[in-house]
mmCIF file as gemmi writes it, N, C-alpha and C atoms, coordinates in Angstrom:
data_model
loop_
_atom_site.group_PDB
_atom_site.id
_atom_site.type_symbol
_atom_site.label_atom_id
_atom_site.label_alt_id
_atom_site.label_comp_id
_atom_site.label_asym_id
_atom_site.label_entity_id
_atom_site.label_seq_id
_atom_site.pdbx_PDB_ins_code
_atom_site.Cartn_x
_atom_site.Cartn_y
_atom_site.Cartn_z
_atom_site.occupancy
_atom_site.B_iso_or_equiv
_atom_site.pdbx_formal_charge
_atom_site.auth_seq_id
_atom_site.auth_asym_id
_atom_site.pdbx_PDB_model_num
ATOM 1 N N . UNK Axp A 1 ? 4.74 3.554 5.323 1 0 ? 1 A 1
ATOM 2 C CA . UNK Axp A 1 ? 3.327 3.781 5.583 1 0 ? 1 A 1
ATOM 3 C C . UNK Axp A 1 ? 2.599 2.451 5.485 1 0 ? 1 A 1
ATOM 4 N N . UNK Axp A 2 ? 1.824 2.158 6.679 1 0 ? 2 A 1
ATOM 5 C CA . UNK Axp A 2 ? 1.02 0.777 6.419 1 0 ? 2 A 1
ATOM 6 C C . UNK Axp A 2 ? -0.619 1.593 6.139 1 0 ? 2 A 1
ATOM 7 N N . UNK Axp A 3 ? -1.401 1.138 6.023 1 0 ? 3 A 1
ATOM 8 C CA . UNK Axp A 3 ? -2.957 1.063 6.171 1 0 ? 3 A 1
ATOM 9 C C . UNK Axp A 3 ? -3.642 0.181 6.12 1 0 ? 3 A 1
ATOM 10 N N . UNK Axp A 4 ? -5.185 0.964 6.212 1 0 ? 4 A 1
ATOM 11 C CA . UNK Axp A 4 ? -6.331 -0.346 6.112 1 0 ? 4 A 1
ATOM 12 C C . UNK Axp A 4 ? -6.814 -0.815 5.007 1 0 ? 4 A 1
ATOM 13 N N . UNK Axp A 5 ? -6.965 -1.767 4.186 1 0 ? 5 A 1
ATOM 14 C CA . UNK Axp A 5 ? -7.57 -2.217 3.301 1 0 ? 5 A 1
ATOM 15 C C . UNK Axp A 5 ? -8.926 -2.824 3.422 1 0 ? 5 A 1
ATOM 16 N N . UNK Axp A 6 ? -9.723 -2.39 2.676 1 0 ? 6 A 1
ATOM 17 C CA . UNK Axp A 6 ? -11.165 -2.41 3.397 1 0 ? 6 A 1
ATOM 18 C C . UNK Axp A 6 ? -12.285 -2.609 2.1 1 0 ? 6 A 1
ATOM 19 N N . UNK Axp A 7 ? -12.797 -3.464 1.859 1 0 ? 7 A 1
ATOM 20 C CA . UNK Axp A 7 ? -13.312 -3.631 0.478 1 0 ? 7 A 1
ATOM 21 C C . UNK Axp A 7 ? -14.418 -2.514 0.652 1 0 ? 7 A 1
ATOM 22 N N . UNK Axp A 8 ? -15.021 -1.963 1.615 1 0 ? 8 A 1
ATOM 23 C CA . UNK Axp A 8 ? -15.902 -0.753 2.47 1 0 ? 8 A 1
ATOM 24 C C . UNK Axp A 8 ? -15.063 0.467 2.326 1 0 ? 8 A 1
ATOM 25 N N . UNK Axp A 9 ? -13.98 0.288 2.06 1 0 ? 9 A 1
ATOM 26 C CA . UNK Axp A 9 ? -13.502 1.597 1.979 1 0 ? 9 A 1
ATOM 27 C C . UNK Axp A 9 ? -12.789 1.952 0.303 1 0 ? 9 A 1
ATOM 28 N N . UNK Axp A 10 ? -13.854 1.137 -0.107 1 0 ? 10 A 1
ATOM 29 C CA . UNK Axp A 10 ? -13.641 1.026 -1.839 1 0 ? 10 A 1
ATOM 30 C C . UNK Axp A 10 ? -12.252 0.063 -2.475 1 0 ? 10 A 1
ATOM 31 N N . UNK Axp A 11 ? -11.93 -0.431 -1.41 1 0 ? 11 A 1
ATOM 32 C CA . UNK Axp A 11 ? -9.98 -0.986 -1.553 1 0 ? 11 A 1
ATOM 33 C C . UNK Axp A 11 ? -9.285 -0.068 -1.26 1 0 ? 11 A 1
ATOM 34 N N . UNK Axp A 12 ? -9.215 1.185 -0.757 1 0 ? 12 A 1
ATOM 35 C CA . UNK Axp A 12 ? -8.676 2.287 -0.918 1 0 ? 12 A 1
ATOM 36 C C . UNK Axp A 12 ? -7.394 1.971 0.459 1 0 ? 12 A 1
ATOM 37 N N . UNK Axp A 13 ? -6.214 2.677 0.59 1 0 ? 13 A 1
ATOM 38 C CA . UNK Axp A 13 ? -5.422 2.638 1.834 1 0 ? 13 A 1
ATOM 39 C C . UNK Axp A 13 ? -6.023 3.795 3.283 1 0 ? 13 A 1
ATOM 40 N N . UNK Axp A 14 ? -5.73 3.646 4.405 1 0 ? 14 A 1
ATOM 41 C CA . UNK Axp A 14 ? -6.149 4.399 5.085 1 0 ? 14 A 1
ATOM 42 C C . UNK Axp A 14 ? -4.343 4.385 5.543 1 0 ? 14 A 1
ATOM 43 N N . UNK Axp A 15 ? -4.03 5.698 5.784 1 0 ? 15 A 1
ATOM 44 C CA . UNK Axp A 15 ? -2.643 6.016 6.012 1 0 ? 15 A 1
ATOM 45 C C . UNK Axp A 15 ? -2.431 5.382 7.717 1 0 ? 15 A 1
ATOM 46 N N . UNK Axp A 16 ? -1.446 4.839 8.029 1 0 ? 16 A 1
ATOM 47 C CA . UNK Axp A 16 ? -1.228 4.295 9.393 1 0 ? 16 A 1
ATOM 48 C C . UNK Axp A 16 ? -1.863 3.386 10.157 1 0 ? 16 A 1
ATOM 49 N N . UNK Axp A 17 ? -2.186 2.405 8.938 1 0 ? 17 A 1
ATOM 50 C CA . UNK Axp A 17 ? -3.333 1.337 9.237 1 0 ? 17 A 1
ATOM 51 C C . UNK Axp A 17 ? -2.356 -0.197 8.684 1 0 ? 17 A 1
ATOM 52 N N . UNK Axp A 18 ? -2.425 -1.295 9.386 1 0 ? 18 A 1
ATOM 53 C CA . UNK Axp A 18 ? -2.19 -1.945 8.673 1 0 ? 18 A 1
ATOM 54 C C . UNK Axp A 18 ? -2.958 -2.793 7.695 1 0 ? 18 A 1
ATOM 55 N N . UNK Axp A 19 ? -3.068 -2.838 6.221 1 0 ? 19 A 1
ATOM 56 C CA . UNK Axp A 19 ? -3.621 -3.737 5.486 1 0 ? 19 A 1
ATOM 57 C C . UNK Axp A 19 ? -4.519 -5.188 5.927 1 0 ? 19 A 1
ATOM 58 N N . UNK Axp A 20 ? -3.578 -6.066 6.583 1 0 ? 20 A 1
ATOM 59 C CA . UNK Axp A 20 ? -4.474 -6.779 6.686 1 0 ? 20 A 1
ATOM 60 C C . UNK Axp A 20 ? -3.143 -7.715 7.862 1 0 ? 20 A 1
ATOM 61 N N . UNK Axp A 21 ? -3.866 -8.062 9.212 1 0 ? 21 A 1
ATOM 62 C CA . UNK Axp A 21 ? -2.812 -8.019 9.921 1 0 ? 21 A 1
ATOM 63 C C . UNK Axp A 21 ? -3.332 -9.891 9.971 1 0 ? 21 A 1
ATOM 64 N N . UNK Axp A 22 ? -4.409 -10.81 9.14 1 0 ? 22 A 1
ATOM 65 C CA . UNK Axp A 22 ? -4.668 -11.715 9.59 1 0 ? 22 A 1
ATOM 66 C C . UNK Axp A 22 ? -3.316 -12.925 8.608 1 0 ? 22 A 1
ATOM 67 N N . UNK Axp A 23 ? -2.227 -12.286 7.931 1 0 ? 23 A 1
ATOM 68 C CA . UNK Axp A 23 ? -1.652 -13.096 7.008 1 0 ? 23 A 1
ATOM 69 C C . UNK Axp A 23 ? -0.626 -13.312 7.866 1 0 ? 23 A 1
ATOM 70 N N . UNK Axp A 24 ? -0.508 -14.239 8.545 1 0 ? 24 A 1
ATOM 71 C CA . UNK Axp A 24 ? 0.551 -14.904 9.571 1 0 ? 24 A 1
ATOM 72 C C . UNK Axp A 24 ? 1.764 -14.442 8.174 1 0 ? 24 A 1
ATOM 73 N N . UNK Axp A 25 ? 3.072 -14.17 9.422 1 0 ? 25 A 1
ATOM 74 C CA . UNK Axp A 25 ? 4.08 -14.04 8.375 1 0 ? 25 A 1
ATOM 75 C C . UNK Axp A 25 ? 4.381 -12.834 7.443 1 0 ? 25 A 1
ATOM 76 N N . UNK Axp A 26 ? 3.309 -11.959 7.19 1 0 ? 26 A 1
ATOM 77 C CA . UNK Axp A 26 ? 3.391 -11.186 5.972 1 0 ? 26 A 1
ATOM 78 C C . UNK Axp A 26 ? 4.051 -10.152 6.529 1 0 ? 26 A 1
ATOM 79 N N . UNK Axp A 27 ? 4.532 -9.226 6.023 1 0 ? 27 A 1
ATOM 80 C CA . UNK Axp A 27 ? 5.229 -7.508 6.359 1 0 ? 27 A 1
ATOM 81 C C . UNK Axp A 27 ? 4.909 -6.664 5.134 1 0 ? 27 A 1
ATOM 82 N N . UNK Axp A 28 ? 3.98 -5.936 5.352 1 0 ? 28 A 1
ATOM 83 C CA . UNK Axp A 28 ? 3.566 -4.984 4.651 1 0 ? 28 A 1
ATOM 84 C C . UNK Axp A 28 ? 4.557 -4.161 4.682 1 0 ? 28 A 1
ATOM 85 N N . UNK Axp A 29 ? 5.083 -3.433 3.247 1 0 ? 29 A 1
ATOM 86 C CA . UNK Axp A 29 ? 5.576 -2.243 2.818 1 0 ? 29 A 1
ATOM 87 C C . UNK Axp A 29 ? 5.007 -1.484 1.749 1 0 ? 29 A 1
ATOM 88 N N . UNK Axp A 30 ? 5.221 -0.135 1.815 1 0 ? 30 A 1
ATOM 89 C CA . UNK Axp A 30 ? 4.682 0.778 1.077 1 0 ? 30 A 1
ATOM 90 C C . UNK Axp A 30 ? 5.673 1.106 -0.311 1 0 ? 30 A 1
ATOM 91 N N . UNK Axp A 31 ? 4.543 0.854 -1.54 1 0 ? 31 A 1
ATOM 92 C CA . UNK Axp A 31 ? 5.52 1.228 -2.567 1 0 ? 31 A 1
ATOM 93 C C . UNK Axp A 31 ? 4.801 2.227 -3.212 1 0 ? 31 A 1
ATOM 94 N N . UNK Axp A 32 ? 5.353 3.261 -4.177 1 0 ? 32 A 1
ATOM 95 C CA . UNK Axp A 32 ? 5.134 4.475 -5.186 1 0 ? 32 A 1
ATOM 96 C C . UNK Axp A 32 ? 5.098 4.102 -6.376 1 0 ? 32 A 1
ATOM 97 N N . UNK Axp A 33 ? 4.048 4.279 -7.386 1 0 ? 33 A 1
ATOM 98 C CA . UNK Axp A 33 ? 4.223 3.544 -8.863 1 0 ? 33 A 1
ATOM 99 C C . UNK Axp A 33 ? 5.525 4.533 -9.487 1 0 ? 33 A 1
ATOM 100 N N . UNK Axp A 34 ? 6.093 3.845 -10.09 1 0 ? 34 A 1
ATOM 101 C CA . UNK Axp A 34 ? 7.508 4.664 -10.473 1 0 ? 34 A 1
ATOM 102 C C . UNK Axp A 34 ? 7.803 4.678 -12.284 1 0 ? 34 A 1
ATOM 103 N N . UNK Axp A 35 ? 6.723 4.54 -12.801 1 0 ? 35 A 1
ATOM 104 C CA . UNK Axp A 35 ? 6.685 4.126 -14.312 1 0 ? 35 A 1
ATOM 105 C C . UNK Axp A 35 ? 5.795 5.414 -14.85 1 0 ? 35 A 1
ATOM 106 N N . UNK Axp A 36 ? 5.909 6.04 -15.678 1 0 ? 36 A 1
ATOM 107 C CA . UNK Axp A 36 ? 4.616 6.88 -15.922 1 0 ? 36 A 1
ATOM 108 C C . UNK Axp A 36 ? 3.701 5.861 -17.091 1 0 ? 36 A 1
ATOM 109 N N . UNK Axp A 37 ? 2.554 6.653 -18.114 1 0 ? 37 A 1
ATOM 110 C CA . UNK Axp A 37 ? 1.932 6.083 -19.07 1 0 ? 37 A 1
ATOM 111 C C . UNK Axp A 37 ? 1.403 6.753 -19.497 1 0 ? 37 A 1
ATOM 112 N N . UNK Axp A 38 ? 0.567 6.633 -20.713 1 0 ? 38 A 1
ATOM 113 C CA . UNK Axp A 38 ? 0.006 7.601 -21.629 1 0 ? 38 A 1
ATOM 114 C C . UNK Axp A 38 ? -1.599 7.387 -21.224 1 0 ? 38 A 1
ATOM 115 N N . UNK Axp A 39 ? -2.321 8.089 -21.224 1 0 ? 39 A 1
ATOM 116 C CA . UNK Axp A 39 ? -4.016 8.405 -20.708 1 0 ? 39 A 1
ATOM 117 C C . UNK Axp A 39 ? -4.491 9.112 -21.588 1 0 ? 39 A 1
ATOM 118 N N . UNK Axp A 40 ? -5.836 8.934 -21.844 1 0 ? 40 A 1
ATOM 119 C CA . UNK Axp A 40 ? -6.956 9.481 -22.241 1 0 ? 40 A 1
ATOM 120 C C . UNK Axp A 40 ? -8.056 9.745 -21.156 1 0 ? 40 A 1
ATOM 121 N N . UNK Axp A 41 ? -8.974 11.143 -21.187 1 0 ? 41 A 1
ATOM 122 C CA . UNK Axp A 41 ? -9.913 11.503 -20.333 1 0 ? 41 A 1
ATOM 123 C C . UNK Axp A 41 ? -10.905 10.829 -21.373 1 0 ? 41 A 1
ATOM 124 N N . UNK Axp A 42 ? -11.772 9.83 -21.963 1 0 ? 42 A 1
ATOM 125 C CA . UNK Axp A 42 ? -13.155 9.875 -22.578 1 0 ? 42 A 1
ATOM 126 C C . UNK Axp A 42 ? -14.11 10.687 -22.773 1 0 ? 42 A 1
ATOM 127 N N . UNK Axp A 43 ? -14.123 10.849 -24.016 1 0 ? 43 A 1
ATOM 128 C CA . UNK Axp A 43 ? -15.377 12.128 -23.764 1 0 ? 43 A 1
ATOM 129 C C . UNK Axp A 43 ? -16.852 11.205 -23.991 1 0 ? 43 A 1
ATOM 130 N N . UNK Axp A 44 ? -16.856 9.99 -24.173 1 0 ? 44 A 1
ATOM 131 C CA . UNK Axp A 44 ? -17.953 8.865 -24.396 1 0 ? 44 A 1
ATOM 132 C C . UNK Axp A 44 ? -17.897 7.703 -23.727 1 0 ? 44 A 1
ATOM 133 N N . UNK Axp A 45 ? -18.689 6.977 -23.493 1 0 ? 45 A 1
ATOM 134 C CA . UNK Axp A 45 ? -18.814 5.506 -23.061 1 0 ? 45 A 1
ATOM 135 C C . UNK Axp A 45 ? -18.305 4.865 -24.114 1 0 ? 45 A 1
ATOM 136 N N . UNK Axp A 46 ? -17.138 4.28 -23.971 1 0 ? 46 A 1
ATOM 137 C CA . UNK Axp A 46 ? -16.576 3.377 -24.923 1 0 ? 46 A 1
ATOM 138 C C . UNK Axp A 46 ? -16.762 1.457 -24.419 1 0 ? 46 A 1
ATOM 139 N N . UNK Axp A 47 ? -16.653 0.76 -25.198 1 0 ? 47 A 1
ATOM 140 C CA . UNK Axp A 47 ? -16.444 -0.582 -24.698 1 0 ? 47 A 1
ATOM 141 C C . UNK Axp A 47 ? -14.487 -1.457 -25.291 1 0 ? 47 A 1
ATOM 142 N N . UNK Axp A 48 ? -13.872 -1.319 -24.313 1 0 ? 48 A 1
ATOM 143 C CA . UNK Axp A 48 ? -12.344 -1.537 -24.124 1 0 ? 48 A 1
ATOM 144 C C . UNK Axp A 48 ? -12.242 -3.003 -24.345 1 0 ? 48 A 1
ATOM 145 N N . UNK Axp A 49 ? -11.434 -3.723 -25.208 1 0 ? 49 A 1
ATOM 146 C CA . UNK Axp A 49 ? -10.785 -5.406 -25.573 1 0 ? 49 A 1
ATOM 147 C C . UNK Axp A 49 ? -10.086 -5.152 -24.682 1 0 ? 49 A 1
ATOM 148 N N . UNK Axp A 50 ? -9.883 -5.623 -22.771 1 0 ? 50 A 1
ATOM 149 C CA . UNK Axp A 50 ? -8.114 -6.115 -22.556 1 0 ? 50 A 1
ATOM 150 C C . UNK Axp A 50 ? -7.817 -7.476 -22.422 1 0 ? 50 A 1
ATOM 151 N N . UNK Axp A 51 ? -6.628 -7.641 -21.936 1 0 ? 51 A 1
ATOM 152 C CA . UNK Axp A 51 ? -5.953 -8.655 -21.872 1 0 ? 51 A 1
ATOM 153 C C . UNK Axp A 51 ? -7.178 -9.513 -20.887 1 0 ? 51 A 1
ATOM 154 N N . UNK Axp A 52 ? -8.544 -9.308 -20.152 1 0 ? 52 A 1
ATOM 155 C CA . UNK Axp A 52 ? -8.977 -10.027 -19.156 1 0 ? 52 A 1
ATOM 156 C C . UNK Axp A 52 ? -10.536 -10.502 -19.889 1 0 ? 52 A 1
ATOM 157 N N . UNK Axp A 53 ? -10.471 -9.454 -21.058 1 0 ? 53 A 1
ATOM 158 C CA . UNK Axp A 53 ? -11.651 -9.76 -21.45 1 0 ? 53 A 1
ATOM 159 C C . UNK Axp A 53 ? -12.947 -8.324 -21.986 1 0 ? 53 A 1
ATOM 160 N N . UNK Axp A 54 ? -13.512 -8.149 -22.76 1 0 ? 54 A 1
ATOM 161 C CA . UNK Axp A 54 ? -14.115 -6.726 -22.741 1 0 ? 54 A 1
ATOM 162 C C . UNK Axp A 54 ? -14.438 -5.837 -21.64 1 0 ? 54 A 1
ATOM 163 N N . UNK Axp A 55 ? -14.493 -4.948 -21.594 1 0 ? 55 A 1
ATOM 164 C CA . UNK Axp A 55 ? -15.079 -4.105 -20.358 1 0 ? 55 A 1
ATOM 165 C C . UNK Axp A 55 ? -15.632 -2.675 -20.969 1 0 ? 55 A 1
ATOM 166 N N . UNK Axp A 56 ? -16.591 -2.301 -19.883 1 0 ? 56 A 1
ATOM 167 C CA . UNK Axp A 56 ? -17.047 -0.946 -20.584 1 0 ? 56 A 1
ATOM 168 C C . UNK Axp A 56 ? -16.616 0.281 -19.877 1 0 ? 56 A 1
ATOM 169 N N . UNK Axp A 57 ? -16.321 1.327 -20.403 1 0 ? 57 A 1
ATOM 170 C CA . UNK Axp A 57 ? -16.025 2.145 -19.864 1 0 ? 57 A 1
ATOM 171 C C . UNK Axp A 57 ? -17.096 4.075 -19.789 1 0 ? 57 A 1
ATOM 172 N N . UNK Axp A 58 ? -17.356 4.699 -19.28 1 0 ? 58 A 1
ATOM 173 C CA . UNK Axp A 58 ? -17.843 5.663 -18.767 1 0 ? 58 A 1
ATOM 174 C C . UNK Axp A 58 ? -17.019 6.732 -19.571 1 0 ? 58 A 1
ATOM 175 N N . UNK Axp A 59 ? -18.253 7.988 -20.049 1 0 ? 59 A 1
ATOM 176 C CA . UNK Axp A 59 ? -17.538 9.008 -20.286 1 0 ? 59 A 1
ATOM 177 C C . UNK Axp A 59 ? -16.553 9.444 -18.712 1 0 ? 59 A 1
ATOM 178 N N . UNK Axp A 60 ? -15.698 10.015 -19.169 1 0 ? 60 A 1
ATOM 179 C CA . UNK Axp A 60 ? -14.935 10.906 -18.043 1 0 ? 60 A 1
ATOM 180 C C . UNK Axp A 60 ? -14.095 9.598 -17.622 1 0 ? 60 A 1
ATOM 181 N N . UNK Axp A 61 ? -14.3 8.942 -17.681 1 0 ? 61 A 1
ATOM 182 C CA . UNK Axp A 61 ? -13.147 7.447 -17.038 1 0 ? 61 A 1
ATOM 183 C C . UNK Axp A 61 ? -11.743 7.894 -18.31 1 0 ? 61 A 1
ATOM 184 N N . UNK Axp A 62 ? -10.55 7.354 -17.312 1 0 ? 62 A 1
ATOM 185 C CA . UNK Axp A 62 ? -9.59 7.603 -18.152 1 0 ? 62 A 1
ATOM 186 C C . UNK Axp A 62 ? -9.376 5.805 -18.626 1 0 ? 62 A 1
ATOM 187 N N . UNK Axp A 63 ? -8.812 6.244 -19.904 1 0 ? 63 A 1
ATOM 188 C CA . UNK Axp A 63 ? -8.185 4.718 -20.577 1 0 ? 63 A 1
ATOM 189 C C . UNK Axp A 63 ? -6.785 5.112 -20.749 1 0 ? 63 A 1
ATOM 190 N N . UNK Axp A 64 ? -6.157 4.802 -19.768 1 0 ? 64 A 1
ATOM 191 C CA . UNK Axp A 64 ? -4.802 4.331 -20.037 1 0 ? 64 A 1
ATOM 192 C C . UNK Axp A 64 ? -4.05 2.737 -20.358 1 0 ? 64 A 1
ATOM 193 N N . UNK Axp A 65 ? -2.904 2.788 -21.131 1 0 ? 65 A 1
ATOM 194 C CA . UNK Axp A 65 ? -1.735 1.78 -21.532 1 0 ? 65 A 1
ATOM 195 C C . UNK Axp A 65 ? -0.958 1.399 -20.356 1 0 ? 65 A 1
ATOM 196 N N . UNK Axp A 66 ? -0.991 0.304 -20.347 1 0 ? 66 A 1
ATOM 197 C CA . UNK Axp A 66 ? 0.021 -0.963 -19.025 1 0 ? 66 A 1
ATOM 198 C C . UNK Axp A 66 ? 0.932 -1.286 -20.076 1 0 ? 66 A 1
ATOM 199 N N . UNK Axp A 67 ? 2.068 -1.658 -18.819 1 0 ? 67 A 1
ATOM 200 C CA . UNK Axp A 67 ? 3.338 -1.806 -19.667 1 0 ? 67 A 1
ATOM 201 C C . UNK Axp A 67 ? 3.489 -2.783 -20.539 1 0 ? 67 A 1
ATOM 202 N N . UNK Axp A 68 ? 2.171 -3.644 -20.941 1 0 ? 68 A 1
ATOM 203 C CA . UNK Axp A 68 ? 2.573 -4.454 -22.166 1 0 ? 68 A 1
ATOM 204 C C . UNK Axp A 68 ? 1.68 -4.381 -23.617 1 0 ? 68 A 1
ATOM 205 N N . UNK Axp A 69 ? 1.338 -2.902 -22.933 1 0 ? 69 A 1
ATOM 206 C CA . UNK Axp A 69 ? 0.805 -2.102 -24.463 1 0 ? 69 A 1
ATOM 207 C C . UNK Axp A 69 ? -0.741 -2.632 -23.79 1 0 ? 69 A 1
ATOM 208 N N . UNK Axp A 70 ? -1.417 -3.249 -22.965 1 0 ? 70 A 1
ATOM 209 C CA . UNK Axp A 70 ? -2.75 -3.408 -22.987 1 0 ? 70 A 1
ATOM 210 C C . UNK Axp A 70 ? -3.078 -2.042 -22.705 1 0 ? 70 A 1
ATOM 211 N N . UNK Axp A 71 ? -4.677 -2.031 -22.936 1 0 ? 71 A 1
ATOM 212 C CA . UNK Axp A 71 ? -5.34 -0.655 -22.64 1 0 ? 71 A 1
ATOM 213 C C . UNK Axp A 71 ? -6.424 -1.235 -21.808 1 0 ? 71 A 1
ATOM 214 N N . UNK Axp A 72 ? -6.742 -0.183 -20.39 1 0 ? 72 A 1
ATOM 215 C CA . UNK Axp A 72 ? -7.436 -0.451 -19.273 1 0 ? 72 A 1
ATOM 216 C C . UNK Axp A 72 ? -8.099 1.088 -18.991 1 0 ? 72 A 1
ATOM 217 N N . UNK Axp A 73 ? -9.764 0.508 -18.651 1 0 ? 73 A 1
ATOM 218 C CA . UNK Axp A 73 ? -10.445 1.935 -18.352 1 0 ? 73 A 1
ATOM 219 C C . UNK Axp A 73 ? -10.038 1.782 -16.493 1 0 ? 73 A 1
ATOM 220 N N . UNK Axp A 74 ? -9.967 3.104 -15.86 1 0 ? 74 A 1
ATOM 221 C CA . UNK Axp A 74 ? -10.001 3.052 -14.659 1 0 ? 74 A 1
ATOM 222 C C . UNK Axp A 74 ? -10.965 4.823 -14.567 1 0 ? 74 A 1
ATOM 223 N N . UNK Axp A 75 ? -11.618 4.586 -13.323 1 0 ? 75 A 1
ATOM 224 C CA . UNK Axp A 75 ? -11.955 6.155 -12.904 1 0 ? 75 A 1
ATOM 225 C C . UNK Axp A 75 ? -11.95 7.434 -12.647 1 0 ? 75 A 1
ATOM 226 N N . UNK Axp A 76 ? -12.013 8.028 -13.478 1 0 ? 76 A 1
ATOM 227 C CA . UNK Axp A 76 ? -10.907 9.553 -12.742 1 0 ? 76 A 1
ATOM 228 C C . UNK Axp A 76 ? -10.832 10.082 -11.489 1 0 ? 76 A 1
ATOM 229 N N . UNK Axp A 77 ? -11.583 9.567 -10.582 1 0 ? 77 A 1
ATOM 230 C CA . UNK Axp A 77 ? -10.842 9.673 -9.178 1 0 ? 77 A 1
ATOM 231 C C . UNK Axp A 77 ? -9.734 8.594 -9.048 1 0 ? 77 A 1
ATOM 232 N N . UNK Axp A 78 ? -9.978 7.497 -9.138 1 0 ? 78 A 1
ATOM 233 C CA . UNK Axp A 78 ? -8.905 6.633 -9.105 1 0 ? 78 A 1
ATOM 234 C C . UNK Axp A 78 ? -7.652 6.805 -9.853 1 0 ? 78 A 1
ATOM 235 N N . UNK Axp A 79 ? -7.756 6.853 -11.131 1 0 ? 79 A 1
ATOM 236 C CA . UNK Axp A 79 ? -6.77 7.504 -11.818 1 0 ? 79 A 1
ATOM 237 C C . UNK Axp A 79 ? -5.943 8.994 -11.629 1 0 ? 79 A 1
ATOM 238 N N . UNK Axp A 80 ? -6.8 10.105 -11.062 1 0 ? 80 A 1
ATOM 239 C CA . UNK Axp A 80 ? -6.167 11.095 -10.56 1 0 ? 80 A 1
ATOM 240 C C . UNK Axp A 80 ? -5.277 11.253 -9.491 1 0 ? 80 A 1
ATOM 241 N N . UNK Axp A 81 ? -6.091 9.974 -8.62 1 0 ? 81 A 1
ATOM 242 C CA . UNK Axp A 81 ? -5.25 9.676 -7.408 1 0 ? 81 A 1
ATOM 243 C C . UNK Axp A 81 ? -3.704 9.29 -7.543 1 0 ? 81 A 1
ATOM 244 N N . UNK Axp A 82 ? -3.922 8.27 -8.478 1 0 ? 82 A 1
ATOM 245 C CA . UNK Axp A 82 ? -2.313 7.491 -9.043 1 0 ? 82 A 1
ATOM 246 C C . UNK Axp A 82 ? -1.635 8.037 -9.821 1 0 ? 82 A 1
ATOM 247 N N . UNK Axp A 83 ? -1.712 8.939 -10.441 1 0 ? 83 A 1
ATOM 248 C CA . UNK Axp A 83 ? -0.991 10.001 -11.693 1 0 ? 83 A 1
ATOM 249 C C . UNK Axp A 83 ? -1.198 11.221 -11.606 1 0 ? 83 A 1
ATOM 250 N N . UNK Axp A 84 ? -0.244 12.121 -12.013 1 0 ? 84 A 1
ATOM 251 C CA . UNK Axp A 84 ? -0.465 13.881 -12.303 1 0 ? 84 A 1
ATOM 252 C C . UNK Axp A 84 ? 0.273 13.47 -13.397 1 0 ? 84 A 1
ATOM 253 N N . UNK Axp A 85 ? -0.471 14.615 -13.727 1 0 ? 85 A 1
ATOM 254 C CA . UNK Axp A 85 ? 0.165 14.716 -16.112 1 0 ? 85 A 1
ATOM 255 C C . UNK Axp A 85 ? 2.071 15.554 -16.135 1 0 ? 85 A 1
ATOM 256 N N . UNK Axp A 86 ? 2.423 14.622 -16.671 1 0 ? 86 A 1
ATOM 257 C CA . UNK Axp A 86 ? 3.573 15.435 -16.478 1 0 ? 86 A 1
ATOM 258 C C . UNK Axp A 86 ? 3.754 15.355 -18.552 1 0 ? 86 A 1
ATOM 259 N N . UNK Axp A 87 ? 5.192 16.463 -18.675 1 0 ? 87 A 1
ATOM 260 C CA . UNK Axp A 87 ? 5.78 16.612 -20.288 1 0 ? 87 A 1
ATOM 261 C C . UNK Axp A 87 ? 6.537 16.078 -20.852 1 0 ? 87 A 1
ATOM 262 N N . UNK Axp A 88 ? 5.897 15.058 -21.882 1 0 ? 88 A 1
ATOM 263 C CA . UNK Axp A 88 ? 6.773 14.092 -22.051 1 0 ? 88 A 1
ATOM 264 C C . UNK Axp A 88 ? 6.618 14.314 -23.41 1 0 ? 88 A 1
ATOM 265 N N . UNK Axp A 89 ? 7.854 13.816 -24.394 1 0 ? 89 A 1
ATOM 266 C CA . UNK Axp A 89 ? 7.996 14.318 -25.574 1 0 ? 89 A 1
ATOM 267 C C . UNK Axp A 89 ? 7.746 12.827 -26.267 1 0 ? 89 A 1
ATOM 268 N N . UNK Axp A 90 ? 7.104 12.591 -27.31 1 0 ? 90 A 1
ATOM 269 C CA . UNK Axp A 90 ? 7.016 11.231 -28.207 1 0 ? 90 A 1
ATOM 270 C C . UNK Axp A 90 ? 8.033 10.847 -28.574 1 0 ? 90 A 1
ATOM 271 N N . UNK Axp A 91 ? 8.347 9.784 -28.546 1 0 ? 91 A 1
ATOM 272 C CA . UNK Axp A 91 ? 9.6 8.768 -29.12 1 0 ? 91 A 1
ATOM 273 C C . UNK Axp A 91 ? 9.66 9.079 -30.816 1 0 ? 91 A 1
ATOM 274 N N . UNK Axp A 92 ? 10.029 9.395 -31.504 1 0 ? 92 A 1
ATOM 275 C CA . UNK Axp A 92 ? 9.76 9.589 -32.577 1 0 ? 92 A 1
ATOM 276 C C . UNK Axp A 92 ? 9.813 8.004 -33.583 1 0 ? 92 A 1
């Protein structure tokens, strides 16, 4: 699957579009995040330390963990988009 990348279209992909056809050389391929992670829905506006620097986050925004233990707010559309909750048992 290629698409459009469109800072107008929020960054979002448009299915059967190519990304960005002005990078002499490049070949776009489509990848699937293949890692799961642990999330929180917010029930408050919190303000998040990451690795880039503070940021604030929105009730209803989820804060999920990247694979080097940082914690990052993203949107719950955005986040819903990239994840479904699956059952995962704690490492003990």
């Amino acid at each position: 699957m290629s698409c459009l990348w469109s800072p107008a279209r929020s960054g979002r992909c448009v299915a059967g579009m190519n990304p960005n056809t002005e990078i002499e050389g490049a070949t776009w391929n489509a990848y699937r995040k293949t890692h799961g992670t642990w999330a929180v829905k917010l029930p408050v506006d919190v303000t998040i330390p990451t690795h880039e620097g503070v940021v604030e986050a929105e009730g209803g925004d989820y804060l999920w963990i990247d694979s080097d233990g940082g914690l990052y707010p993203c949107d719950s559309d955005t986040f819903e988009e990239m994840y479904e909750p699956v059952d995962w048992e704690m490492d003990p």
